[in-house]
């Protein structure tokens, strides 16, 4: 699960698209599903959002 820092904390950091994409690429290289939280939508845009679920999770809800 990848998300960005939320809230009003002074000095909070903001996610950069290249950071998020790097994490997603590393996870995929190891066969790990990637789920980007909705708070990344303004940073990543619709076309780059990934919301995969583990196979075990999708089997359970079916």
C-alpha positions as YAML, in Angstrom:
chain: A
units: angstrom
residues:
- id: 1
  name: UNK
  ca: [0.00, 0.00, 0.00]
- id: 2
  name: UNK
  ca: [1.48, 3.32, -1.06]
- id: 3
  name: UNK
  ca: [0.09, 6.65, 0.12]
- id: 4
  name: UNK
  ca: [1.23, 10.17, 0.86]
- id: 5
  name: UNK
  ca: [1.45, 12.04, 4.13]
- id: 6
  name: UNK
  ca: [-1.82, 13.74, 5.04]
- id: 7
  name: UNK
  ca: [-2.75, 16.18, 7.77]
- id: 8
  name: UNK
  ca: [-1.57, 19.60, 8.80]
- id: 9
  name: UNK
  ca: [1.79, 18.75, 10.36]
- id: 10
  name: UNK
  ca: [4.31, 21.55, 9.96]
- id: 11
  name: UNK
  ca: [7.14, 20.48, 7.68]
- id: 12
  name: UNK
  ca: [5.38, 17.42, 6.26]
- id: 13
  name: UNK
  ca: [6.91, 15.91, 3.16]
- id: 14
  name: UNK
  ca: [5.16, 15.57, -0.17]
- id: 15
  name: UNK
  ca: [5.45, 12.49, -2.33]
- id: 16
  name: UNK
  ca: [7.10, 12.87, -5.71]
- id: 17
  name: UNK
  ca: [5.73, 10.84, -8.63]
- id: 18
  name: UNK
  ca: [9.17, 9.35, -9.29]
- id: 19
  name: UNK
  ca: [9.35, 8.05, -5.70]
- id: 20
  name: UNK
  ca: [5.95, 6.40, -5.98]
- id: 21
  name: UNK
  ca: [6.78, 4.86, -9.37]
- id: 22
  name: UNK
  ca: [10.11, 3.56, -8.02]
- id: 23
  name: UNK
  ca: [8.37, 1.81, -5.11]
- id: 24
  name: UNK
  ca: [5.75, 0.36, -7.47]
- id: 25
  name: UNK
  ca: [8.42, -0.92, -9.89]
- id: 26
  name: UNK
  ca: [10.41, -2.54, -7.07]
- id: 27
  name: UNK
  ca: [7.29, -4.26, -5.72]
- id: 28
  name: UNK
  ca: [6.32, -5.56, -9.16]
- id: 29
  name: UNK
  ca: [9.87, -6.88, -9.71]
- id: 30
  name: UNK
  ca: [9.34, -9.05, -6.61]
- id: 31
  name: UNK
  ca: [5.80, -10.13, -7.52]
- id: 32
  name: UNK
  ca: [4.16, -7.93, -4.89]
- id: 33
  name: UNK
  ca: [0.78, -6.34, -5.77]
- id: 34
  name: UNK
  ca: [0.70, -2.55, -5.60]
- id: 35
  name: UNK
  ca: [-2.21, -0.53, -4.20]
- id: 36
  name: UNK
  ca: [-1.98, 3.27, -4.38]
- id: 37
  name: UNK
  ca: [-4.23, 5.09, -1.94]
- id: 38
  name: UNK
  ca: [-6.65, 7.70, -3.28]
- id: 39
  name: UNK
  ca: [-4.59, 10.51, -1.74]
- id: 40
  name: UNK
  ca: [-2.04, 9.92, -4.53]
- id: 41
  name: UNK
  ca: [-4.54, 10.73, -7.29]
- id: 42
  name: UNK
  ca: [-3.60, 14.45, -7.50]
- id: 43
  name: UNK
  ca: [0.08, 13.49, -7.68]
- id: 44
  name: UNK
  ca: [-0.12, 10.48, -10.01]
- id: 45
  name: UNK
  ca: [-3.20, 11.17, -12.13]
- id: 46
  name: UNK
  ca: [-5.74, 8.55, -13.22]
- id: 47
  name: UNK
  ca: [-3.51, 7.01, -15.87]
- id: 48
  name: UNK
  ca: [-0.71, 6.12, -13.42]
- id: 49
  name: UNK
  ca: [-2.81, 4.93, -10.47]
- id: 50
  name: UNK
  ca: [-2.42, 1.24, -9.61]
- id: 51
  name: UNK
  ca: [-4.87, -0.50, -7.30]
- id: 52
  name: UNK
  ca: [-4.08, -4.20, -7.31]
- id: 53
  name: UNK
  ca: [-5.21, -6.62, -4.62]
- id: 54
  name: UNK
  ca: [-3.44, -9.81, -3.55]
- id: 55
  name: UNK
  ca: [-4.86, -12.93, -5.21]
- id: 56
  name: UNK
  ca: [-5.82, -14.40, -1.83]
- id: 57
  name: UNK
  ca: [-7.87, -11.30, -1.05]
- id: 58
  name: UNK
  ca: [-9.80, -11.34, -4.33]
- id: 59
  name: UNK
  ca: [-10.53, -15.07, -3.95]
- id: 60
  name: UNK
  ca: [-11.92, -14.47, -0.48]
- id: 61
  name: UNK
  ca: [-14.41, -11.77, -1.56]
- id: 62
  name: UNK
  ca: [-15.66, -13.85, -4.48]
...
